[in-house]
mmCIF file of C-alpha atoms in Angstrom:
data_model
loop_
_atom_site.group_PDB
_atom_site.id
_atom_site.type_symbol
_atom_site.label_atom_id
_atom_site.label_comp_id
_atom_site.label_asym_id
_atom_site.label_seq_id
_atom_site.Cartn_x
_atom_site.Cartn_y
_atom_site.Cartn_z
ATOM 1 C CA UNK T 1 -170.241 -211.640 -137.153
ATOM 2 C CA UNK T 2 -168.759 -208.393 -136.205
ATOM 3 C CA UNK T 3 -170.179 -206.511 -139.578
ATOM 4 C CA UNK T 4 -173.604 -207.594 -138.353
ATOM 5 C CA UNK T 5 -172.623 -206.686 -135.096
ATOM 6 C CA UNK T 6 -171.923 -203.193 -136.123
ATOM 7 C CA UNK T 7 -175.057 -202.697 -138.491
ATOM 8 C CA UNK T 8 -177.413 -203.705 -135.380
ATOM 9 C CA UNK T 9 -175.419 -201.178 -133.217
ATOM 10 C CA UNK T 10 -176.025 -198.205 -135.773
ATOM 11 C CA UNK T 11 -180.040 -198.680 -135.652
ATOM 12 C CA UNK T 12 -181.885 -197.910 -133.434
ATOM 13 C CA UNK T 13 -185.531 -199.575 -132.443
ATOM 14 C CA UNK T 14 -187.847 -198.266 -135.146
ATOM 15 C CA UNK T 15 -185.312 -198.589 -137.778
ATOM 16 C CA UNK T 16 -183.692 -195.434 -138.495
ATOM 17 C CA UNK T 17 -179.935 -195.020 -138.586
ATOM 18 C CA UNK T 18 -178.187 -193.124 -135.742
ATOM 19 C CA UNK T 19 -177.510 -190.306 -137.573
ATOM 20 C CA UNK T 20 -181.131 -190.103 -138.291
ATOM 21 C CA UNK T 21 -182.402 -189.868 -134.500
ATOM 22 C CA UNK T 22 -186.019 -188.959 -134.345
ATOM 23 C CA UNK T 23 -186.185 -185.164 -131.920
ATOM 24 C CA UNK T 24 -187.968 -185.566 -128.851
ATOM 25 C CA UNK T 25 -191.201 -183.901 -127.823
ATOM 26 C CA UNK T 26 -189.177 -181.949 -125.769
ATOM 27 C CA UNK T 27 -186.894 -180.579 -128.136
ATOM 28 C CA UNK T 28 -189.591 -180.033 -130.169
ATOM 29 C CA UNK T 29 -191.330 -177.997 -127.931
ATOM 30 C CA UNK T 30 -187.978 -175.798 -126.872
ATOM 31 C CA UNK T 31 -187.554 -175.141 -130.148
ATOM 32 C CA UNK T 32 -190.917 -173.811 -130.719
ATOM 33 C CA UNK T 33 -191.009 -171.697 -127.789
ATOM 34 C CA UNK T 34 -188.079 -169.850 -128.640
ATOM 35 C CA UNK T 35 -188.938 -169.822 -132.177
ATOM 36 C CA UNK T 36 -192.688 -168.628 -131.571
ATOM 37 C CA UNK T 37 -193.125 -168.094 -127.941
ATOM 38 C CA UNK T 38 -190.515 -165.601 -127.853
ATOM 39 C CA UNK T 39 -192.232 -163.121 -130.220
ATOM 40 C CA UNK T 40 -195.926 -163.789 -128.845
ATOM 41 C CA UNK T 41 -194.599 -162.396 -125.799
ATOM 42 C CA UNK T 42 -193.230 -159.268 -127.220
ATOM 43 C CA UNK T 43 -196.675 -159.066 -128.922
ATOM 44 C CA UNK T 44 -198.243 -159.621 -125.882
ATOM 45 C CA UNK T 45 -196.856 -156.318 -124.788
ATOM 46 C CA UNK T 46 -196.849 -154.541 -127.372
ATOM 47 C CA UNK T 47 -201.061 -154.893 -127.534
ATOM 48 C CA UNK T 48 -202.099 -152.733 -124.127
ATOM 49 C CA UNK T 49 -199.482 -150.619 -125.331
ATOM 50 C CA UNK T 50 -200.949 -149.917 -128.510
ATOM 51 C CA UNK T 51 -204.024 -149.562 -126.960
ATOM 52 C CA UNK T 52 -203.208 -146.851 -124.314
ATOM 53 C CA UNK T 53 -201.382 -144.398 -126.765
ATOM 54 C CA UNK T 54 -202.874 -142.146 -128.494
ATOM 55 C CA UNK T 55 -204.144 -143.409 -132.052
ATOM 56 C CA UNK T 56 -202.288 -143.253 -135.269
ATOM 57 C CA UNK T 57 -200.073 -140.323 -132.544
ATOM 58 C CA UNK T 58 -195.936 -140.553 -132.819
ATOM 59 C CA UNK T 59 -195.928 -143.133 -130.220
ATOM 60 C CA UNK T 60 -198.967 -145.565 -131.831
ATOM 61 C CA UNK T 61 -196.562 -145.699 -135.010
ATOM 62 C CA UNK T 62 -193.536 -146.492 -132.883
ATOM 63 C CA UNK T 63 -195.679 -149.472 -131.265
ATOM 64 C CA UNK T 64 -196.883 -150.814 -134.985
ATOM 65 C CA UNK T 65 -193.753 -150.693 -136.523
ATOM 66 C CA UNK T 66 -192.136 -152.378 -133.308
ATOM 67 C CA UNK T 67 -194.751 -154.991 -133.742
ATOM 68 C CA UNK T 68 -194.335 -155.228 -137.708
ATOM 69 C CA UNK T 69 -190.928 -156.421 -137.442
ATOM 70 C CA UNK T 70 -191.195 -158.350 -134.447
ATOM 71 C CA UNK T 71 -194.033 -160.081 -136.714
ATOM 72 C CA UNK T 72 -191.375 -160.245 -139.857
ATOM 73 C CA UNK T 73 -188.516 -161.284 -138.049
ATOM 74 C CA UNK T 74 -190.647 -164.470 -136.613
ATOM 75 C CA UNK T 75 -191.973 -165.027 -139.997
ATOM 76 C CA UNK T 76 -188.115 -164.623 -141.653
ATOM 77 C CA UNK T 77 -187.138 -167.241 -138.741
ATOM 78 C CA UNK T 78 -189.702 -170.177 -139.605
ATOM 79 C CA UNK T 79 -189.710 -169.605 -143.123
ATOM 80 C CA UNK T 80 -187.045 -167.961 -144.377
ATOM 81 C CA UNK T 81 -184.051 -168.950 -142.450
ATOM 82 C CA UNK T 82 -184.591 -172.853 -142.590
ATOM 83 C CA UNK T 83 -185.087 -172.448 -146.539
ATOM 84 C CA UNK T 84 -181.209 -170.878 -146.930
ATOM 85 C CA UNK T 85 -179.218 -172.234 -143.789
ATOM 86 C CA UNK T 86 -181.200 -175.630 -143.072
ATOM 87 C CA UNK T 87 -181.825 -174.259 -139.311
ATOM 88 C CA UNK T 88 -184.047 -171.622 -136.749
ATOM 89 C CA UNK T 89 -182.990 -170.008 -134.047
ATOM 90 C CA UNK T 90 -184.811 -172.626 -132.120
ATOM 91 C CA UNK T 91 -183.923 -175.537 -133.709
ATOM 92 C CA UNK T 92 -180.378 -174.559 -134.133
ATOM 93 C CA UNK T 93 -180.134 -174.382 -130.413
ATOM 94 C CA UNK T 94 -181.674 -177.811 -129.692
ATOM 95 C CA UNK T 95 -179.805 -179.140 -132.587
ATOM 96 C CA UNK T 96 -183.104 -180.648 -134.804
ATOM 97 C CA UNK T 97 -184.448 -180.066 -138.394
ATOM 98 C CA UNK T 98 -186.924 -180.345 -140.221
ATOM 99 C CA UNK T 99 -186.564 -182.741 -143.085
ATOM 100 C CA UNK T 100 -188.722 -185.066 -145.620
ATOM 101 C CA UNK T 101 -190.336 -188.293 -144.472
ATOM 102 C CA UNK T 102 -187.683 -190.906 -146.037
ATOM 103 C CA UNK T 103 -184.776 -189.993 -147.562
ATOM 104 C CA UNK T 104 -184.302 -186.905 -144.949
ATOM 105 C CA UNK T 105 -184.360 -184.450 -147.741
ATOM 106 C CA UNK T 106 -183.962 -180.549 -147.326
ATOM 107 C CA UNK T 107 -187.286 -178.805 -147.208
ATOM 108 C CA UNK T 108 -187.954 -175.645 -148.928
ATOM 109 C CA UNK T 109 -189.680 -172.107 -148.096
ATOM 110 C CA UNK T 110 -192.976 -173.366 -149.518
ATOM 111 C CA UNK T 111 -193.347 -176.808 -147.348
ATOM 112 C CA UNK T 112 -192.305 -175.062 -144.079
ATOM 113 C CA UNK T 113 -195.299 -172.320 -144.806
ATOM 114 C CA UNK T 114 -197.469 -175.357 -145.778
ATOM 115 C CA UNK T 115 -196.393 -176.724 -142.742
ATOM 116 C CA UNK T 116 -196.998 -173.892 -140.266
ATOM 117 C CA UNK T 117 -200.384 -173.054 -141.662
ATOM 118 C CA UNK T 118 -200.860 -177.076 -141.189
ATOM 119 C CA UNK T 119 -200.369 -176.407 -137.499
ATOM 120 C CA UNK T 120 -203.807 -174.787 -137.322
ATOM 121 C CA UNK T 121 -205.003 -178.041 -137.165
ATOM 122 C CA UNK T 122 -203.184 -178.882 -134.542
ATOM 123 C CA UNK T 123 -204.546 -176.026 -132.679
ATOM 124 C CA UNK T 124 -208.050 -176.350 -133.988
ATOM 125 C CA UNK T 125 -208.172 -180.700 -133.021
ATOM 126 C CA UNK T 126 -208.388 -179.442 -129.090
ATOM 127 C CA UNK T 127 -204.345 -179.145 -128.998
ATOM 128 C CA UNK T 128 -204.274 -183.240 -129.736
ATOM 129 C CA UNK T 129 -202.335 -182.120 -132.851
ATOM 130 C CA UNK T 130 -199.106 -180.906 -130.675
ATOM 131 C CA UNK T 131 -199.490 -183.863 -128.471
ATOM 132 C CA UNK T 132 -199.371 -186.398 -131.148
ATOM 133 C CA UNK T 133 -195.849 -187.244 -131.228
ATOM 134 C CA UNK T 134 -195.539 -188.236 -128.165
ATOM 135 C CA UNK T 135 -197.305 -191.389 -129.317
ATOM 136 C CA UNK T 136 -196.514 -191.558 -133.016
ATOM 137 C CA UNK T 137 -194.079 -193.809 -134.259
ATOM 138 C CA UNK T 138 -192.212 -190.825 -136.026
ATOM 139 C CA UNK T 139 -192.636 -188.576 -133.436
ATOM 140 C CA UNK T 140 -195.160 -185.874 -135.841
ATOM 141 C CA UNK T 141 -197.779 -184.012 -135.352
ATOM 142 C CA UNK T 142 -200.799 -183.707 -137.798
ATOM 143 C CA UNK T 143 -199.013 -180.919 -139.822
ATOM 144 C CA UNK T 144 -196.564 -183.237 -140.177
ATOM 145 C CA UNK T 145 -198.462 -186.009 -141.944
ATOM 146 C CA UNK T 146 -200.286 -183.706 -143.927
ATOM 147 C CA UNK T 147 -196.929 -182.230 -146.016
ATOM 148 C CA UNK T 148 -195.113 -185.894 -145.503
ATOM 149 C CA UNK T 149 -192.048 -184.256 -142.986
ATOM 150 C CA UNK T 150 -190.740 -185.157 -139.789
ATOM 151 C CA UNK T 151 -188.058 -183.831 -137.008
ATOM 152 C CA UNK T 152 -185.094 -185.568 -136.209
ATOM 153 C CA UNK T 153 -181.769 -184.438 -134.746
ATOM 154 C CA UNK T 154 -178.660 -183.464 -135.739
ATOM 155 C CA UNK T 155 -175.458 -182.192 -134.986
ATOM 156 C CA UNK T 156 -176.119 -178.379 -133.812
ATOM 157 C CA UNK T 157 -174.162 -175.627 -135.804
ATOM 158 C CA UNK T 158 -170.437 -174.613 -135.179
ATOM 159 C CA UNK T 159 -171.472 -171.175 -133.968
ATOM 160 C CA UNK T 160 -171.817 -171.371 -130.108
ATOM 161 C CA UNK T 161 -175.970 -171.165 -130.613
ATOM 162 C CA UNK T 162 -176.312 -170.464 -126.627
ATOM 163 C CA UNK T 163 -174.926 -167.717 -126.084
ATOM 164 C CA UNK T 164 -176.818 -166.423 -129.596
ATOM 165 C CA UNK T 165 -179.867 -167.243 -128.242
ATOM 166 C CA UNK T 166 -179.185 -165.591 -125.041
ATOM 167 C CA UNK T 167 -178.303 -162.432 -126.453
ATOM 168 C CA UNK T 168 -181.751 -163.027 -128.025
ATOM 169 C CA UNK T 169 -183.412 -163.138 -125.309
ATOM 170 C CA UNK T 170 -182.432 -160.415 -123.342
ATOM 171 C CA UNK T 171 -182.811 -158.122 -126.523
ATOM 172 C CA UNK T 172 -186.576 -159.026 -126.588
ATOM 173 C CA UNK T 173 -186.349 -158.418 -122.136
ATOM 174 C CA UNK T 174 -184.819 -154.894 -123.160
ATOM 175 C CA UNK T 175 -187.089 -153.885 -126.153
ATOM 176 C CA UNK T 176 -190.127 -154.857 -123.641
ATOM 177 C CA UNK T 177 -188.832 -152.973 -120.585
ATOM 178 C CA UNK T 178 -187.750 -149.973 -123.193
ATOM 179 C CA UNK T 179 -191.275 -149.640 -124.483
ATOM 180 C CA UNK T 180 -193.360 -150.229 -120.977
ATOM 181 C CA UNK T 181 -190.567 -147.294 -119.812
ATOM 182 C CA UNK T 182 -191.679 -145.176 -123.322
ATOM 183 C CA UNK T 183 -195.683 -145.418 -122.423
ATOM 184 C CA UNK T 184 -194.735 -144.244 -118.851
ATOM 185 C CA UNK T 185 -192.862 -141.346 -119.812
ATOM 186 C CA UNK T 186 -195.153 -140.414 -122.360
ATOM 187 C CA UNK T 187 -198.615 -141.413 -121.975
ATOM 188 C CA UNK T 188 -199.118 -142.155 -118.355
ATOM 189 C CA UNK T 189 -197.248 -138.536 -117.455
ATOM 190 C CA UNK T 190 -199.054 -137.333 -120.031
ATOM 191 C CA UNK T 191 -202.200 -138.349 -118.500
ATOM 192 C CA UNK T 192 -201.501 -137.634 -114.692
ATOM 193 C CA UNK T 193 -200.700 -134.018 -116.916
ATOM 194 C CA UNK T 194 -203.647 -133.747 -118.000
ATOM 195 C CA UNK T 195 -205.719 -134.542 -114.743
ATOM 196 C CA UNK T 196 -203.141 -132.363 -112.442
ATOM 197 C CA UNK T 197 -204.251 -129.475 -115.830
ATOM 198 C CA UNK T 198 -208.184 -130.162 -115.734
ATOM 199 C CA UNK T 199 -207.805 -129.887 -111.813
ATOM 200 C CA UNK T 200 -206.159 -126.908 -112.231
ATOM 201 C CA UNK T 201 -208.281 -124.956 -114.424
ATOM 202 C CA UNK T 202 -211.649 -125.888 -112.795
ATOM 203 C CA UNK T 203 -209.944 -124.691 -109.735
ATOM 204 C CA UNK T 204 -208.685 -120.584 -110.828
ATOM 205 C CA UNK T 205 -210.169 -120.539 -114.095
ATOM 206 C CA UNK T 206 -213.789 -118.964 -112.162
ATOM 207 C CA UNK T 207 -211.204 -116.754 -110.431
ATOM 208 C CA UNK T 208 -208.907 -115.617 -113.484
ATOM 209 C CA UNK T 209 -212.617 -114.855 -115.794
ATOM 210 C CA UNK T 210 -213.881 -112.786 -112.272
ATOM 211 C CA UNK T 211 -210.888 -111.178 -111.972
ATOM 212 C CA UNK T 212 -210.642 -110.294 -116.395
ATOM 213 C CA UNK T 213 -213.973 -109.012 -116.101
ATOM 214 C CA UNK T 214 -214.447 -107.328 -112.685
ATOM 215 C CA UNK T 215 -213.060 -103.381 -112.216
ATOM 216 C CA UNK T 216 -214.067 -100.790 -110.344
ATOM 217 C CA UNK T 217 -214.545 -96.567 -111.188
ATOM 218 C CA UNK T 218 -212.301 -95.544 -108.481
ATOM 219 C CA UNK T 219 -209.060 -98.106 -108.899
ATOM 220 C CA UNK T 220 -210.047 -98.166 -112.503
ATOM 221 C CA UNK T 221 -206.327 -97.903 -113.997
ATOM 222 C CA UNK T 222 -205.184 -101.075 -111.422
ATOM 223 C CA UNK T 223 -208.073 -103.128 -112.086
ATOM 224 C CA UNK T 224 -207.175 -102.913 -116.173
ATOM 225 C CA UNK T 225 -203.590 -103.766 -115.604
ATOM 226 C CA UNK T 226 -204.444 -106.842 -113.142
ATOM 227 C CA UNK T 227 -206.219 -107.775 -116.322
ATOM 228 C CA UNK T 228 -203.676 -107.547 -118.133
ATOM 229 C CA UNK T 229 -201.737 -109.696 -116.741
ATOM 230 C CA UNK T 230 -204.231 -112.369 -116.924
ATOM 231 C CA UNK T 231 -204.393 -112.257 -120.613
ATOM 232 C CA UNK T 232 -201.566 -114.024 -122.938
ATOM 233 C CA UNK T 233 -199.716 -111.802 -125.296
ATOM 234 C CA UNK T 234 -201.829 -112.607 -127.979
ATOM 235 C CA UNK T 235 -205.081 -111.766 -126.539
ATOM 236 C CA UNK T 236 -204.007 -108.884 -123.829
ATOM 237 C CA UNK T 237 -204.141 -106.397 -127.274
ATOM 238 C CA UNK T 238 -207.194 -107.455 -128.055
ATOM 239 C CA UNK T 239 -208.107 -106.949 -124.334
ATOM 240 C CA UNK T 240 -206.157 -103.653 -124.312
ATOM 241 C CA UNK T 241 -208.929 -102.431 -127.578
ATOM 242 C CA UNK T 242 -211.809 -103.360 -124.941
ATOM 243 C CA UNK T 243 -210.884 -101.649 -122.042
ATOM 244 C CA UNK T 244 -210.403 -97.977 -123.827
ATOM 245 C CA UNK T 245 -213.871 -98.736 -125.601
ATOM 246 C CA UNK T 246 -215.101 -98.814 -121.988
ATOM 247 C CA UNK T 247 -213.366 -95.955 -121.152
ATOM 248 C CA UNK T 248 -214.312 -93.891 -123.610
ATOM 249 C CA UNK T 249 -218.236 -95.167 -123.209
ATOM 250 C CA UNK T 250 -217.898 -93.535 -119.371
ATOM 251 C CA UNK T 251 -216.732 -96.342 -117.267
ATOM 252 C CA UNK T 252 -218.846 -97.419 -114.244
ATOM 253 C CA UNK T 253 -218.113 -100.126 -111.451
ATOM 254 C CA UNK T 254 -218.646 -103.426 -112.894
ATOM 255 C CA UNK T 255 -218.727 -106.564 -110.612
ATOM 256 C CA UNK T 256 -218.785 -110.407 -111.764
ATOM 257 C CA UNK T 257 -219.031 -113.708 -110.365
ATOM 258 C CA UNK T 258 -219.047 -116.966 -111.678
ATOM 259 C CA UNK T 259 -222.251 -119.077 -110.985
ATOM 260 C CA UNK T 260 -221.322 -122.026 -112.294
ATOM 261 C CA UNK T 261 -218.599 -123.795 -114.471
ATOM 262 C CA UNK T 262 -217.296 -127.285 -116.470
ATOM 263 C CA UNK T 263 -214.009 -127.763 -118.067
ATOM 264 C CA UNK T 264 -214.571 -128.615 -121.898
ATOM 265 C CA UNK T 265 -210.696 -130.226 -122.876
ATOM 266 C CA UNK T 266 -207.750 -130.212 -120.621
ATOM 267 C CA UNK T 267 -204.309 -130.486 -121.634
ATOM 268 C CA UNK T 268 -200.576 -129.978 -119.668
ATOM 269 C CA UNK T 269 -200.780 -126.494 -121.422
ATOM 270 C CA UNK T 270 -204.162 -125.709 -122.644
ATOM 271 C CA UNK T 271 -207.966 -125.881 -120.872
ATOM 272 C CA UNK T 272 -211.220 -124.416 -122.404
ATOM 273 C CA UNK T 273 -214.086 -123.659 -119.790
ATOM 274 C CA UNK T 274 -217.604 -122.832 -120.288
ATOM 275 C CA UNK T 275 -218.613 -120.323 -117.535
ATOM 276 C CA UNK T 276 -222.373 -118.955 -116.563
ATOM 277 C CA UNK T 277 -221.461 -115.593 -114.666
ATOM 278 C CA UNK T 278 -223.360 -113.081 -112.848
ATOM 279 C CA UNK T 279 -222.764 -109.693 -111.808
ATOM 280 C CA UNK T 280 -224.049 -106.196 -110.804
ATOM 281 C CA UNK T 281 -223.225 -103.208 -112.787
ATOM 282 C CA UNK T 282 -222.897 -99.471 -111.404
ATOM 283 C CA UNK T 283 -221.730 -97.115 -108.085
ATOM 284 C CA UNK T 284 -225.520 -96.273 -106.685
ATOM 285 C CA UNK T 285 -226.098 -99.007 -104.215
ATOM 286 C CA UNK T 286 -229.341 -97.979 -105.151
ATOM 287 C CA UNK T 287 -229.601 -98.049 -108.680
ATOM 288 C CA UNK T 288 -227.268 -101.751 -109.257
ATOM 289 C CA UNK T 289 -228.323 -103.250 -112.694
ATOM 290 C CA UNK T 290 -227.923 -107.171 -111.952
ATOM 291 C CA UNK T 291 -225.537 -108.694 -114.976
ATOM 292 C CA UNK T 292 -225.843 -112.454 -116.672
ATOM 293 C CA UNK T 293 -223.456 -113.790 -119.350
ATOM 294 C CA UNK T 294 -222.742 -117.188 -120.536
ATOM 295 C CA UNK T 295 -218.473 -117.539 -121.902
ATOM 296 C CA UNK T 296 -216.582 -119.995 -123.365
ATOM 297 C CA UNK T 297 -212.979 -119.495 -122.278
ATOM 298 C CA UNK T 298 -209.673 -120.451 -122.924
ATOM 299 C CA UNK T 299 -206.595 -121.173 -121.401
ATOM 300 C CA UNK T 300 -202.446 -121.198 -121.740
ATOM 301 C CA UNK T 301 -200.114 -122.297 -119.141
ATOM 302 C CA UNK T 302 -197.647 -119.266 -119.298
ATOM 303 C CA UNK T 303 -193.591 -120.073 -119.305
ATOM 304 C CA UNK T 304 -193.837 -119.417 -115.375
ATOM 305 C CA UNK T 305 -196.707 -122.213 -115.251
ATOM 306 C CA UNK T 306 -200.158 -120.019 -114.630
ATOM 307 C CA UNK T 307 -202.618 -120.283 -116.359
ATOM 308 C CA UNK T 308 -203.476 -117.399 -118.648
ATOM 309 C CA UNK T 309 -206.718 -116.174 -120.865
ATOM 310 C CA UNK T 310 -205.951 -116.929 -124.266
ATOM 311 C CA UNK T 311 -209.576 -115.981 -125.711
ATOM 312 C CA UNK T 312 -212.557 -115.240 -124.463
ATOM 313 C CA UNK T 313 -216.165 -115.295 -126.279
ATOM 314 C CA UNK T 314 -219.489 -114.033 -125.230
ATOM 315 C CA UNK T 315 -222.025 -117.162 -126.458
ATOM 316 C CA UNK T 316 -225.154 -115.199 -124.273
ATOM 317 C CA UNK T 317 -224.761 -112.052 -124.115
ATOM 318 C CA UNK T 318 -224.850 -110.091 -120.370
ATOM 319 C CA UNK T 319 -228.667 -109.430 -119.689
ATOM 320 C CA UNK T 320 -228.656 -106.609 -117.527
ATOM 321 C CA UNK T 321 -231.928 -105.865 -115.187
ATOM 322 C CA UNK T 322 -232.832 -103.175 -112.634
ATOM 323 C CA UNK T 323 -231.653 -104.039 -109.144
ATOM 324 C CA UNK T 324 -234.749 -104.468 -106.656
ATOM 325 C CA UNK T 325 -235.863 -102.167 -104.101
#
């Protein structure tokens, strides 16, 4: 009497031994989120990431390879792992496993693929799939009754699994936070540089060309060297060979405006600018020869942080008529 006392203790309703416990739904699920869940979310924001920095740039690589392992490492978890040690991360902490329908068999790297692909249906039958065992007699899913496996529970592992998964977890937090911080610093600086730059330039870059381009007979000498200035080092030569062809030509007053301007490209420390100027020409008040000239120009940000010609090019060149009576 007390043998079949024992034997009836040791079962439980559906027939399976007590060291054969079927895993809840629950359990199930737990595992999966940390298993799955937990990468999804790092890919989750890895994608507007990816998106906002500049493609196939430093940063762009830094996001794909972030995502490639993130993608390996879940892949090594639900594969991989279970093959060699019997558990996930997931499962480990919830203390179930994967096994064979019956004699509770090991299953290899090849089933669990099967078995995750398998999920698809799952997915694809409205999400019924997932829900299934909370009906089903074994407590699977349709993935499950496809490759002939089933979930049940079992002692955890030695290793305090917890405070692993933990550790987990706030490694994924940190990675996330790290590369949200990473785009700001780099691409949304680098964009509020670029709009402060392109403000910038449409702003004194009329000015600077007026001021290159504008001297005047009697201040002749101060008006070259205030040009100068304007010019980077590796332009202001060229400059330099300009102003003593005009000298030695016979300089005369020349005056120019800018009529009308758009920035081409902006960046934190370069700008190109197409300019339509106009300008008189001359000392006689009554003898001015109006001046028109279409330039493409561009732009350094000096060490001191002006802006500074870096080249200048003529694409219509000045058009000079007689002033009118």
């Amino acid at each position: 009497m007390t043998a079949v006392l024992d034997a009836t203790a040791n079962a439980t309703a559906d027939g399976t031994s007590a060291t054969q416990r079927l895993a809840s739904w629950q359990a199930r699920a737990g595992a999966l989120g940390l298993d799955v869940f937990l990468g999804i979310g790092v890919l989750a924001v890895l994608v507007p990431l990816v998106l906002t920095a500049p493609e196939r740039g430093w940063l762009w690589w830094v996001y794909m390879a972030v995502a490639a392992v993130t993608v390996l490492l879940m892949l090594a978890n639900r594969w991989l792992l279970p093959a060699v040690t019997g558990w996930s991360l997931g499962r480990a902490l919830l203390g179930i496993r994967v096994v064979l329908r019956g004699d509770g068999a090991e299953v290899g790297f090849t089933r669990l693929l099967l078995r995750d692909l398998a999920h698809l249906l799952d997915t694809c039958a409205l999400l019924v799939g997932w829900l299934w065992p909370l009906w089903d007699s074994r407590n699977r899913t349709f993935a499950d009754l496809l490759v002939r496996t089933e979930v049940r529970r079992v002692d955890p592992p030695a290793r305090d699994m917890r405070r692993f998964a933990a550790k987990i977890l706030v490694l994924a937090v940190v990675v996330c936070a790290a590369l949200v911080a990473l785009n700001y610093l780099v691409v949304y600086r680098h964009e509020r540089a670029v709009d402060q730059a392109r403000a910038e330039i449409a702003e004194q870059g009329p000015r600077i060309v007026e001021q290159l381009l504008t001297y005047n007979v009697d201040t002749l000498k101060d008006d070259f060297n205030r040009a100068q200035s304007l010019a980077t080092d590796s332009y202001r030569q060229q400059l330099i060979t300009q102003q003593e062809a005009v000298q030695k030509a016979g300089a005369t007053s020349n005056e120019y405006w800018a009529v009308s301007s758009a920035v081409l490209s902006a960046a934190p420390d370069k700008a190109a600018m197409l300019l339509a100027m106009q300008g008189q020409r001359g000392t006689d008040p009554q003898n001015l020869r109006f001046i028109t000239a279409t330039v493409r120009v561009d732009f350094d940000r000096a060490s001191d942080g002006k802006w500074k010609v870096a080249n200048l090019s003529v694409l219509k060149k000045p058009l000079m008529g007689q002033a009118s009576q």
